[in-house]
PDB file of C-alpha atoms in Angstrom:
ATOM      1  CA  MET W  28      88.597  81.800  78.472  1.00  0.00           C
ATOM      2  CA  SER W  29      85.844  82.752  80.883  1.00  0.00           C
ATOM      3  CA  SER W  30      83.125  85.131  79.794  1.00  0.00           C
ATOM      4  CA  ILE W  31      83.922  88.401  81.584  1.00  0.00           C
ATOM      5  CA  PRO W  32      81.201  91.040  81.839  1.00  0.00           C
ATOM      6  CA  LYS W  33      82.173  94.313  80.164  1.00  0.00           C
ATOM      7  CA  ARG W  34      80.875  97.843  80.412  1.00  0.00           C
ATOM      8  CA  VAL W  35      78.342  98.345  77.641  1.00  0.00           C
ATOM      9  CA  THR W  36      77.896 102.089  77.791  1.00  0.00           C
ATOM     10  CA  GLU W  37      79.985 104.955  79.122  1.00  0.00           C
ATOM     11  CA  ASP W  38      77.230 106.171  81.449  1.00  0.00           C
ATOM     12  CA  MET W  39      77.032 103.043  83.612  1.00  0.00           C
ATOM     13  CA  THR W  40      77.414 103.685  87.316  1.00  0.00           C
ATOM     14  CA  ILE W  41      79.590 101.794  89.764  1.00  0.00           C
ATOM     15  CA  THR W  42      76.504 100.095  91.193  1.00  0.00           C
ATOM     16  CA  GLU W  43      76.143  98.277  87.877  1.00  0.00           C
ATOM     17  CA  ASN W  44      79.652  96.804  87.950  1.00  0.00           C
ATOM     18  CA  PRO W  45      79.935  93.002  88.289  1.00  0.00           C
ATOM     19  CA  LEU W  46      79.721  91.679  91.860  1.00  0.00           C
ATOM     20  CA  VAL W  47      82.468  89.221  92.774  1.00  0.00           C
ATOM     21  CA  LEU W  48      82.544  86.731  95.647  1.00  0.00           C
ATOM     22  CA  CYS W  49      86.096  86.837  96.994  1.00  0.00           C
ATOM     23  CA  SER W  50      87.622  83.626  98.266  1.00  0.00           C
ATOM     24  CA  GLY W  51      88.127  84.987 101.775  1.00  0.00           C
ATOM     25  CA  THR W  52      84.399  85.528 102.321  1.00  0.00           C
ATOM     26  CA  LEU W  53      83.858  81.770 102.386  1.00  0.00           C
ATOM     27  CA  PRO W  54      85.228  79.219 104.853  1.00  0.00           C
ATOM     28  CA  ARG W  55      88.701  78.228 103.756  1.00  0.00           C
ATOM     29  CA  ARG W  56      87.930  74.520 103.276  1.00  0.00           C
ATOM     30  CA  THR W  57      84.797  75.085 101.180  1.00  0.00           C
ATOM     31  CA  PRO W  58      84.764  72.484  98.366  1.00  0.00           C
ATOM     32  CA  PHE W  59      85.114  73.857  94.850  1.00  0.00           C
ATOM     33  CA  LEU W  60      81.591  73.018  93.684  1.00  0.00           C
ATOM     34  CA  GLU W  61      80.106  74.558  96.838  1.00  0.00           C
ATOM     35  CA  ARG W  62      82.019  77.781  96.137  1.00  0.00           C
ATOM     36  CA  LEU W  63      80.390  78.047  92.739  1.00  0.00           C
ATOM     37  CA  GLN W  64      76.975  77.055  94.032  1.00  0.00           C
ATOM     38  CA  ALA W  65      77.191  79.667  96.790  1.00  0.00           C
ATOM     39  CA  ALA W  66      78.216  82.385  94.329  1.00  0.00           C
ATOM     40  CA  ASN W  67      75.519  81.451  91.844  1.00  0.00           C
ATOM     41  CA  ALA W  68      72.755  81.209  94.436  1.00  0.00           C
ATOM     42  CA  ALA W  69      73.561  84.685  95.772  1.00  0.00           C
ATOM     43  CA  GLY W  70      73.703  86.249  92.317  1.00  0.00           C
ATOM     44  CA  TYR W  71      77.408  87.041  91.953  1.00  0.00           C
ATOM     45  CA  SER W  72      78.935  87.438  88.499  1.00  0.00           C
ATOM     46  CA  GLY W  73      82.365  86.106  89.386  1.00  0.00           C
ATOM     47  CA  VAL W  74      84.659  84.718  92.045  1.00  0.00           C
ATOM     48  CA  SER W  75      88.235  85.206  93.142  1.00  0.00           C
ATOM     49  CA  LEU W  76      90.535  82.280  93.866  1.00  0.00           C
ATOM     50  CA  TRP W  77      93.714  81.690  95.819  1.00  0.00           C
ATOM     51  CA  GLY W  78      96.209  79.142  94.566  1.00  0.00           C
ATOM     52  CA  ARG W  79      95.145  76.889  97.427  1.00  0.00           C
ATOM     53  CA  ASP W  80      91.520  76.906  96.181  1.00  0.00           C
ATOM     54  CA  TYR W  81      92.626  75.685  92.769  1.00  0.00           C
ATOM     55  CA  ASN W  82      94.880  73.041  94.271  1.00  0.00           C
ATOM     56  CA  ALA W  83      92.045  71.803  96.479  1.00  0.00           C
ATOM     57  CA  ALA W  84      89.819  71.485  93.401  1.00  0.00           C
ATOM     58  CA  ARG W  85      92.450  69.394  91.664  1.00  0.00           C
ATOM     59  CA  GLU W  86      92.722  67.183  94.744  1.00  0.00           C
ATOM     60  CA  GLU W  87      88.938  66.774  94.601  1.00  0.00           C
ATOM     61  CA  GLY W  88      89.424  65.272  91.140  1.00  0.00           C
ATOM     62  CA  TYR W  89      88.529  68.177  88.853  1.00  0.00           C
ATOM     63  CA  SER W  90      90.567  68.854  85.723  1.00  0.00           C
ATOM     64  CA  ASP W  91      91.093  72.321  84.267  1.00  0.00           C
ATOM     65  CA  ARG W  92      88.471  71.496  81.646  1.00  0.00           C
ATOM     66  CA  ASP W  93      86.046  70.399  84.355  1.00  0.00           C
ATOM     67  CA  MET W  94      86.531  73.641  86.262  1.00  0.00           C
ATOM     68  CA  THR W  95      86.148  75.826  83.189  1.00  0.00           C
ATOM     69  CA  LYS W  96      82.873  74.110  82.334  1.00  0.00           C
ATOM     70  CA  MET W  97      81.659  74.430  85.923  1.00  0.00           C
ATOM     71  CA  PHE W  98      82.309  78.169  85.891  1.00  0.00           C
ATOM     72  CA  ALA W  99      80.342  78.473  82.667  1.00  0.00           C
ATOM     73  CA  ASP W 100      77.508  76.274  83.967  1.00  0.00           C
ATOM     74  CA  HIS W 101      77.171  78.529  87.017  1.00  0.00           C
ATOM     75  CA  GLY W 102      77.383  81.755  85.012  1.00  0.00           C
ATOM     76  CA  LEU W 103      80.625  82.853  86.661  1.00  0.00           C
ATOM     77  CA  PHE W 104      84.019  84.206  85.646  1.00  0.00           C
ATOM     78  CA  VAL W 105      87.340  84.153  87.498  1.00  0.00           C
ATOM     79  CA  ALA W 106      87.790  87.763  88.509  1.00  0.00           C
ATOM     80  CA  GLU W 107      91.237  87.501  90.080  1.00  0.00           C
ATOM     81  CA  LEU W 108      93.914  85.241  91.485  1.00  0.00           C
ATOM     82  CA  ASP W 109      95.433  86.076  94.860  1.00  0.00           C
ATOM     83  CA  PRO W 110      98.126  86.783  95.966  1.00  0.00           C
ATOM     84  CA  ALA W 111     101.216  87.596  93.899  1.00  0.00           C
ATOM     85  CA  TRP W 112     103.942  87.969  96.544  1.00  0.00           C
ATOM     86  CA  TRP W 113     107.160  87.131  94.660  1.00  0.00           C
ATOM     87  CA  TRP W 114     107.466  90.294  92.541  1.00  0.00           C
ATOM     88  CA  THR W 115     109.185  92.730  94.949  1.00  0.00           C
ATOM     89  CA  PRO W 116     112.979  93.142  94.680  1.00  0.00           C
ATOM     90  CA  GLY W 117     114.721  90.100  96.134  1.00  0.00           C
ATOM     91  CA  ALA W 118     111.503  88.184  96.841  1.00  0.00           C
ATOM     92  CA  GLU W 119     112.055  85.634  94.089  1.00  0.00           C
ATOM     93  CA  SER W 120     114.739  83.931  96.192  1.00  0.00           C
ATOM     94  CA  PHE W 121     112.544  83.638  99.298  1.00  0.00           C
ATOM     95  CA  SER W 122     111.272  80.239 100.354  1.00  0.00           C
ATOM     96  CA  ILE W 123     109.521  78.806 103.381  1.00  0.00           C
ATOM     97  CA  PRO W 124     108.831  75.162 104.264  1.00  0.00           C
ATOM     98  CA  ALA W 125     105.274  74.098 103.491  1.00  0.00           C
ATOM     99  CA  GLU W 126     104.646  73.146 107.109  1.00  0.00           C
ATOM    100  CA  LEU W 127     105.308  76.757 108.139  1.00  0.00           C
ATOM    101  CA  ASP W 128     103.221  78.256 105.338  1.00  0.00           C
ATOM    102  CA  GLU W 129      99.952  78.134 107.281  1.00  0.00           C
ATOM    103  CA  LEU W 130      97.976  80.278 104.824  1.00  0.00           C
ATOM    104  CA  GLU W 131      99.378  78.376 101.817  1.00  0.00           C
ATOM    105  CA  VAL W 132     100.634  81.543 100.175  1.00  0.00           C
ATOM    106  CA  PHE W 133     104.334  81.045  99.522  1.00  0.00           C
ATOM    107  CA  ARG W 134     104.061  77.661  97.833  1.00  0.00           C
ATOM    108  CA  TYR W 135     102.352  79.283  94.832  1.00  0.00           C
ATOM    109  CA  ARG W 136     104.831  81.236  92.773  1.00  0.00           C
ATOM    110  CA  GLU W 137     104.493  83.021  89.453  1.00  0.00           C
ATOM    111  CA  GLN W 138     104.704  79.912  87.327  1.00  0.00           C
ATOM    112  CA  GLU W 139     101.870  78.236  89.243  1.00  0.00           C
ATOM    113  CA  LEU W 140      99.513  81.229  89.345  1.00  0.00           C
ATOM    114  CA  PHE W 141     100.164  82.131  85.718  1.00  0.00           C
ATOM    115  CA  ARG W 142      99.346  78.572  84.688  1.00  0.00           C
ATOM    116  CA  ILE W 143      96.112  78.673  86.698  1.00  0.00           C
ATOM    117  CA  ALA W 144      95.223  82.039  85.150  1.00  0.00           C
ATOM    118  CA  ALA W 145      95.744  80.697  81.657  1.00  0.00           C
ATOM    119  CA  ALA W 146      93.784  77.508  82.361  1.00  0.00           C
ATOM    120  CA  LEU W 147      90.769  79.254  83.907  1.00  0.00           C
ATOM    121  CA  GLY W 148      90.757  82.507  81.935  1.00  0.00           C
ATOM    122  CA  ALA W 149      91.313  84.773  84.931  1.00  0.00           C
ATOM    123  CA  ARG W 150      90.876  88.521  84.523  1.00  0.00           C
ATOM    124  CA  SER W 151      93.612  89.731  86.864  1.00  0.00           C
ATOM    125  CA  LEU W 152      96.267  89.076  89.470  1.00  0.00           C
ATOM    126  CA  ASN W 153      96.405  90.725  92.886  1.00  0.00           C
ATOM    127  CA  ALA W 154      99.892  91.834  93.955  1.00  0.00           C
ATOM    128  CA  ALA W 155     101.074  92.958  97.385  1.00  0.00           C
ATOM    129  CA  ASP W 156     104.280  93.354  99.359  1.00  0.00           C
ATOM    130  CA  VAL W 157     104.423  90.752 102.113  1.00  0.00           C
ATOM    131  CA  LEU W 158     108.181  90.500 102.670  1.00  0.00           C
ATOM    132  CA  GLY W 159     109.491  94.072 102.840  1.00  0.00           C
ATOM    133  CA  GLY W 160     113.174  94.726 102.234  1.00  0.00           C
ATOM    134  CA  ASP W 161     115.590  97.596 101.718  1.00  0.00           C
ATOM    135  CA  TRP W 162     114.355  98.470  98.222  1.00  0.00           C
ATOM    136  CA  THR W 163     113.088 101.865  97.129  1.00  0.00           C
ATOM    137  CA  VAL W 164     109.802 102.877  95.545  1.00  0.00           C
ATOM    138  CA  VAL W 165     111.622 103.289  92.231  1.00  0.00           C
ATOM    139  CA  GLU W 166     112.969  99.735  92.457  1.00  0.00           C
ATOM    140  CA  ALA W 167     109.537  98.435  93.421  1.00  0.00           C
ATOM    141  CA  ALA W 168     108.037 100.189  90.404  1.00  0.00           C
ATOM    142  CA  ALA W 169     110.551  98.523  88.108  1.00  0.00           C
ATOM    143  CA  SER W 170     109.688  95.125  89.547  1.00  0.00           C
ATOM    144  CA  PHE W 171     105.952  95.815  89.346  1.00  0.00           C
ATOM    145  CA  GLY W 172     106.330  96.899  85.718  1.00  0.00           C
ATOM    146  CA  ALA W 173     108.209  93.705  84.904  1.00  0.00           C
ATOM    147  CA  LEU W 174     105.443  91.641  86.531  1.00  0.00           C
ATOM    148  CA  CYS W 175     102.852  93.507  84.461  1.00  0.00           C
ATOM    149  CA  ASP W 176     104.855  92.815  81.283  1.00  0.00           C
ATOM    150  CA  ARG W 177     104.977  89.093  81.992  1.00  0.00           C
ATOM    151  CA  ALA W 178     101.288  89.038  82.914  1.00  0.00           C
ATOM    152  CA  SER W 179     100.345  90.881  79.733  1.00  0.00           C
ATOM    153  CA  GLU W 180     101.486  87.910  77.689  1.00  0.00           C
ATOM    154  CA  LEU W 181      98.508  86.050  79.187  1.00  0.00           C
ATOM    155  CA  GLY W 182      96.125  88.976  78.842  1.00  0.00           C
ATOM    156  CA  LEU W 183      96.184  89.491  82.627  1.00  0.00           C
ATOM    157  CA  MET W 184      95.793  92.766  84.469  1.00  0.00           C
ATOM    158  CA  VAL W 185      97.750  93.268  87.704  1.00  0.00           C
ATOM    159  CA  HIS W 186      96.452  95.353  90.602  1.00  0.00           C
ATOM    160  CA  LEU W 187      98.571  96.441  93.534  1.00  0.00           C
ATOM    161  CA  GLU W 188      97.049  96.242  97.016  1.00  0.00           C
ATOM    162  CA  TRP W 189      98.702  98.192  99.797  1.00  0.00           C
ATOM    163  CA  LEU W 190      98.889  96.616 103.261  1.00  0.00           C
ATOM    164  CA  ALA W 191      99.087  98.840 106.314  1.00  0.00           C
ATOM    165  CA  TRP W 192     102.008  96.892 107.842  1.00  0.00           C
ATOM    166  CA  SER W 193     104.045  96.480 104.628  1.00  0.00           C
ATOM    167  CA  LYS W 194     106.656  98.559 102.848  1.00  0.00           C
ATOM    168  CA  ILE W 195     103.881  99.708 100.508  1.00  0.00           C
ATOM    169  CA  PRO W 196     101.691 100.828 103.424  1.00  0.00           C
ATOM    170  CA  ASP W 197      99.295 103.370 101.946  1.00  0.00           C
ATOM    171  CA  LEU W 198      97.518 104.693  98.884  1.00  0.00           C
ATOM    172  CA  ALA W 199     100.218 107.268  98.157  1.00  0.00           C
ATOM    173  CA  SER W 200     102.953 104.617  98.029  1.00  0.00           C
ATOM    174  CA  ALA W 201     100.912 102.202  95.930  1.00  0.00           C
ATOM    175  CA  SER W 202      99.870 104.959  93.537  1.00  0.00           C
ATOM    176  CA  ARG W 203     103.498 106.018  93.116  1.00  0.00           C
ATOM    177  CA  VAL W 204     104.580 102.476  92.279  1.00  0.00           C
ATOM    178  CA  VAL W 205     101.810 102.141  89.696  1.00  0.00           C
ATOM    179  CA  GLU W 206     102.481 105.605  88.279  1.00  0.00           C
ATOM    180  CA  LEU W 207     106.214 105.001  87.877  1.00  0.00           C
ATOM    181  CA  ALA W 208     105.668 101.545  86.379  1.00  0.00           C
ATOM    182  CA  ASP W 209     103.182 103.060  83.905  1.00  0.00           C
ATOM    183  CA  ARG W 210     101.932  99.832  82.368  1.00  0.00           C
ATOM    184  CA  PRO W 211      98.570  99.684  80.553  1.00  0.00           C
ATOM    185  CA  ASN W 212      97.599  96.498  82.411  1.00  0.00           C
ATOM    186  CA  GLY W 213      98.777  97.725  85.830  1.00  0.00           C
ATOM    187  CA  GLY W 214      96.697  99.517  88.430  1.00  0.00           C
ATOM    188  CA  LEU W 215      95.383  99.633  91.976  1.00  0.00           C
ATOM    189  CA  ASN W 216      93.253  97.405  94.162  1.00  0.00           C
ATOM    190  CA  ILE W 217      91.106  99.566  96.439  1.00  0.00           C
ATOM    191  CA  ASP W 218      90.366  97.436  99.497  1.00  0.00           C
ATOM    192  CA  MET W 219      88.085  99.390 101.816  1.00  0.00           C
ATOM    193  CA  TRP W 220      89.589  97.832 104.937  1.00  0.00           C
ATOM    194  CA  HIS W 221      93.047  99.109 104.044  1.00  0.00           C
ATOM    195  CA  CYS W 222      91.578 102.459 103.021  1.00  0.00           C
ATOM    196  CA  ALA W 223      89.983 102.932 106.433  1.00  0.00           C
ATOM    197  CA  ARG W 224      92.933 101.639 108.413  1.00  0.00           C
ATOM    198  CA  THR W 225      95.431 103.898 106.620  1.00  0.00           C
ATOM    199  CA  GLY W 226      93.404 107.132 106.715  1.00  0.00           C
ATOM    200  CA  VAL W 227      92.310 107.265 103.076  1.00  0.00           C
ATOM    201  CA  THR W 228      89.445 109.689 102.450  1.00  0.00           C
ATOM    202  CA  ALA W 229      86.823 109.808  99.739  1.00  0.00           C
ATOM    203  CA  ASP W 230      88.591 112.877  98.341  1.00  0.00           C
ATOM    204  CA  ASP W 231      91.799 110.843  98.035  1.00  0.00           C
ATOM    205  CA  LEU W 232      90.005 108.279  95.890  1.00  0.00           C
ATOM    206  CA  ALA W 233      88.297 110.984  93.834  1.00  0.00           C
ATOM    207  CA  ALA W 234      91.745 112.302  92.860  1.00  0.00           C
ATOM    208  CA  LEU W 235      92.814 109.000  91.276  1.00  0.00           C
ATOM    209  CA  PRO W 236      92.759 108.341  87.528  1.00  0.00           C
ATOM    210  CA  GLY W 237      89.697 106.187  87.010  1.00  0.00           C
ATOM    211  CA  ASP W 238      91.425 103.785  84.642  1.00  0.00           C
ATOM    212  CA  ARG W 239      94.071 102.987  87.262  1.00  0.00           C
ATOM    213  CA  VAL W 240      91.518 101.464  89.650  1.00  0.00           C
ATOM    214  CA  ILE W 241      91.116  97.938  88.334  1.00  0.00           C
ATOM    215  CA  ALA W 242      89.934  96.090  91.445  1.00  0.00           C
ATOM    216  CA  VAL W 243      87.732  97.007  94.418  1.00  0.00           C
ATOM    217  CA  GLN W 244      87.205  94.959  97.574  1.00  0.00           C
ATOM    218  CA  LEU W 245      84.319  95.749  99.917  1.00  0.00           C
ATOM    219  CA  ASP W 246      84.271  95.073 103.645  1.00  0.00           C
ATOM    220  CA  ASP W 247      83.703  97.040 106.836  1.00  0.00           C
ATOM    221  CA  GLY W 248      84.933  97.513 110.375  1.00  0.00           C
ATOM    222  CA  PRO W 249      84.674  99.565 113.560  1.00  0.00           C
ATOM    223  CA  THR W 250      85.783 103.173 113.911  1.00  0.00           C
ATOM    224  CA  THR W 251      88.628 102.413 116.303  1.00  0.00           C
ATOM    225  CA  PRO W 252      91.469 100.421 114.720  1.00  0.00           C
ATOM    226  CA  GLU W 253      91.973  96.969 116.146  1.00  0.00           C
ATOM    227  CA  LYS W 254      95.037  96.318 118.330  1.00  0.00           C
ATOM    228  CA  ASN W 255      96.339  93.634 115.962  1.00  0.00           C
ATOM    229  CA  LEU W 256      95.682  94.716 112.382  1.00  0.00           C
ATOM    230  CA  ILE W 257      96.877  91.508 110.759  1.00  0.00           C
ATOM    231  CA  GLU W 258      94.689  89.373 113.013  1.00  0.00           C
ATOM    232  CA  ALA W 259      91.726  91.683 112.430  1.00  0.00           C
ATOM    233  CA  THR W 260      92.013  91.772 108.655  1.00  0.00           C
ATOM    234  CA  LEU W 261      92.131  87.967 108.441  1.00  0.00           C
ATOM    235  CA  HIS W 262      89.481  87.142 111.036  1.00  0.00           C
ATOM    236  CA  GLU W 263      87.360  90.118 112.128  1.00  0.00           C
ATOM    237  CA  ARG W 264      86.104  92.044 109.101  1.00  0.00           C
ATOM    238  CA  LEU W 265      82.454  93.071 109.008  1.00  0.00           C
ATOM    239  CA  LEU W 266      79.895  92.830 106.222  1.00  0.00           C
ATOM    240  CA  PRO W 267      79.743  95.940 104.010  1.00  0.00           C
ATOM    241  CA  GLY W 268      77.426  98.537 105.519  1.00  0.00           C
ATOM    242  CA  THR W 269      77.435  97.063 109.021  1.00  0.00           C
ATOM    243  CA  GLY W 270      80.452  98.942 110.374  1.00  0.00           C
ATOM    244  CA  ALA W 271      81.766 102.492 110.518  1.00  0.00           C
ATOM    245  CA  PHE W 272      83.803 102.828 107.310  1.00  0.00           C
ATOM    246  CA  ASP W 273      82.795 105.606 104.889  1.00  0.00           C
ATOM    247  CA  LEU W 274      81.830 103.088 102.232  1.00  0.00           C
ATOM    248  CA  VAL W 275      79.205 105.311 100.621  1.00  0.00           C
ATOM    249  CA  GLY W 276      81.725 108.130 100.313  1.00  0.00           C
ATOM    250  CA  TYR W 277      84.392 105.794  98.948  1.00  0.00           C
ATOM    251  CA  LEU W 278      82.044 104.317  96.349  1.00  0.00           C
ATOM    252  CA  GLN W 279      80.693 107.706  95.315  1.00  0.00           C
ATOM    253  CA  ALA W 280      84.276 108.852  94.807  1.00  0.00           C
ATOM    254  CA  LEU W 281      85.061 105.828  92.648  1.00  0.00           C
ATOM    255  CA  ASP W 282      81.881 106.424  90.689  1.00  0.00           C
ATOM    256  CA  SER W 283      82.911 110.035  90.064  1.00  0.00           C
ATOM    257  CA  ILE W 284      86.147 108.913  88.369  1.00  0.00           C
ATOM    258  CA  GLY W 285      84.400 106.333  86.195  1.00  0.00           C
ATOM    259  CA  CYS W 286      85.701 103.235  87.954  1.00  0.00           C
ATOM    260  CA  SER W 287      84.623 100.174  85.963  1.00  0.00           C
ATOM    261  CA  ALA W 288      86.295  97.539  88.146  1.00  0.00           C
ATOM    262  CA  PRO W 289      84.340  94.563  89.457  1.00  0.00           C
ATOM    263  CA  LEU W 290      83.201  94.962  93.058  1.00  0.00           C
ATOM    264  CA  GLY W 291      84.728  92.176  95.103  1.00  0.00           C
ATOM    265  CA  VAL W 292      83.184  91.359  98.470  1.00  0.00           C
ATOM    266  CA  GLU W 293      86.034  90.244 100.736  1.00  0.00           C
ATOM    267  CA  VAL W 294      84.941  89.657 104.324  1.00  0.00           C
ATOM    268  CA  PHE W 295      87.478  87.587 106.226  1.00  0.00           C
ATOM    269  CA  SER W 296      85.385  86.775 109.294  1.00  0.00           C
ATOM    270  CA  ASP W 297      85.443  83.756 111.571  1.00  0.00           C
ATOM    271  CA  GLU W 298      81.893  84.598 112.643  1.00  0.00           C
ATOM    272  CA  LEU W 299      80.654  84.695 109.044  1.00  0.00           C
ATOM    273  CA  HIS W 300      82.538  81.532 108.088  1.00  0.00           C
ATOM    274  CA  ALA W 301      80.852  79.637 110.925  1.00  0.00           C
ATOM    275  CA  LEU W 302      77.541  80.032 109.084  1.00  0.00           C
ATOM    276  CA  GLY W 303      78.722  77.979 106.104  1.00  0.00           C
ATOM    277  CA  PRO W 304      79.390  78.974 102.478  1.00  0.00           C
ATOM    278  CA  ILE W 305      75.817  79.372 101.217  1.00  0.00           C
ATOM    279  CA  GLU W 306      74.754  81.632 104.079  1.00  0.00           C
ATOM    280  CA  ALA W 307      78.039  83.563 104.096  1.00  0.00           C
ATOM    281  CA  ALA W 308      77.745  84.306 100.387  1.00  0.00           C
ATOM    282  CA  ARG W 309      74.089  85.282 100.733  1.00  0.00           C
ATOM    283  CA  LEU W 310      74.613  87.655 103.648  1.00  0.00           C
ATOM    284  CA  ALA W 311      77.619  89.257 101.961  1.00  0.00           C
ATOM    285  CA  ALA W 312      75.680  89.835  98.754  1.00  0.00           C
ATOM    286  CA  GLU W 313      72.587  91.177 100.497  1.00  0.00           C
ATOM    287  CA  SER W 314      74.538  93.610 102.668  1.00  0.00           C
ATOM    288  CA  THR W 315      76.496  94.830  99.656  1.00  0.00           C
ATOM    289  CA  ARG W 316      73.353  95.384  97.591  1.00  0.00           C
ATOM    290  CA  ARG W 317      71.777  97.348 100.437  1.00  0.00           C
ATOM    291  CA  LEU W 318      74.910  99.481 100.594  1.00  0.00           C
ATOM    292  CA  LEU W 319      74.839 100.121  96.851  1.00  0.00           C
ATOM    293  CA  THR W 320      71.317 101.551  97.050  1.00  0.00           C
ATOM    294  CA  LEU W 321      72.815 104.414  99.091  1.00  0.00           C
ATOM    295  CA  VAL W 322      75.486 105.327  96.542  1.00  0.00           C
TER     296      VAL W 322
END
């Protein structure tokens, strides 16, 4: 298992939480070793991976043992695997041909991501609704709870991320699913982009139970919502602290509830990716650290 930083004292602030380089901050085709080198050079504690990142590493010739050693050699842990899409009611029967799965999401099901998690000692799994359906919040909570139960057998936490265009479109819906599921390893992923684009305030975050926030993703954007939210979230995010989101307020709110989650930096940005992995990781880390001095 990877060595995962833990809170040492109860009076640590959110600015002392581990900093994680999310997969989406780097160009998609970044080789595995370059991902780790970029994270290490910029001073991150961990990284997140998509199933496609792991598969690419295997195609580059690395075994699970190789990868585990490389994480250790670079002083990194696997913070989370992304995304779990198959858990919502009816989703397990969904399939899509590989040639139509442009983002390489739907080819990685529970069995594959759980195996990767076990092999690399991942901390958590990020879940979201990407298919919709005619299910209710109560039914979604039952499915989320069942996913948490299966994940717990591997020591995995599961955090639910709401997406503005999904059937779990806001903090209230995601919180209700997590609350009804009521699993000790289940909680929320607070992605600042989705906070800003769904009208979440700092007061909303301050009202959450601190132990239910088990992942945080930092990014930024303009005041006015983009015309195409899906396109914007995958290609046009800004570095933390360079846009108009109330990131200081959000982080202060999370600090007030004792949030101990790692701080992921997830900046899907074609402009940032064009600079290459080393520079993208460096700029993302530096902007985040400047932001944290204001919290």
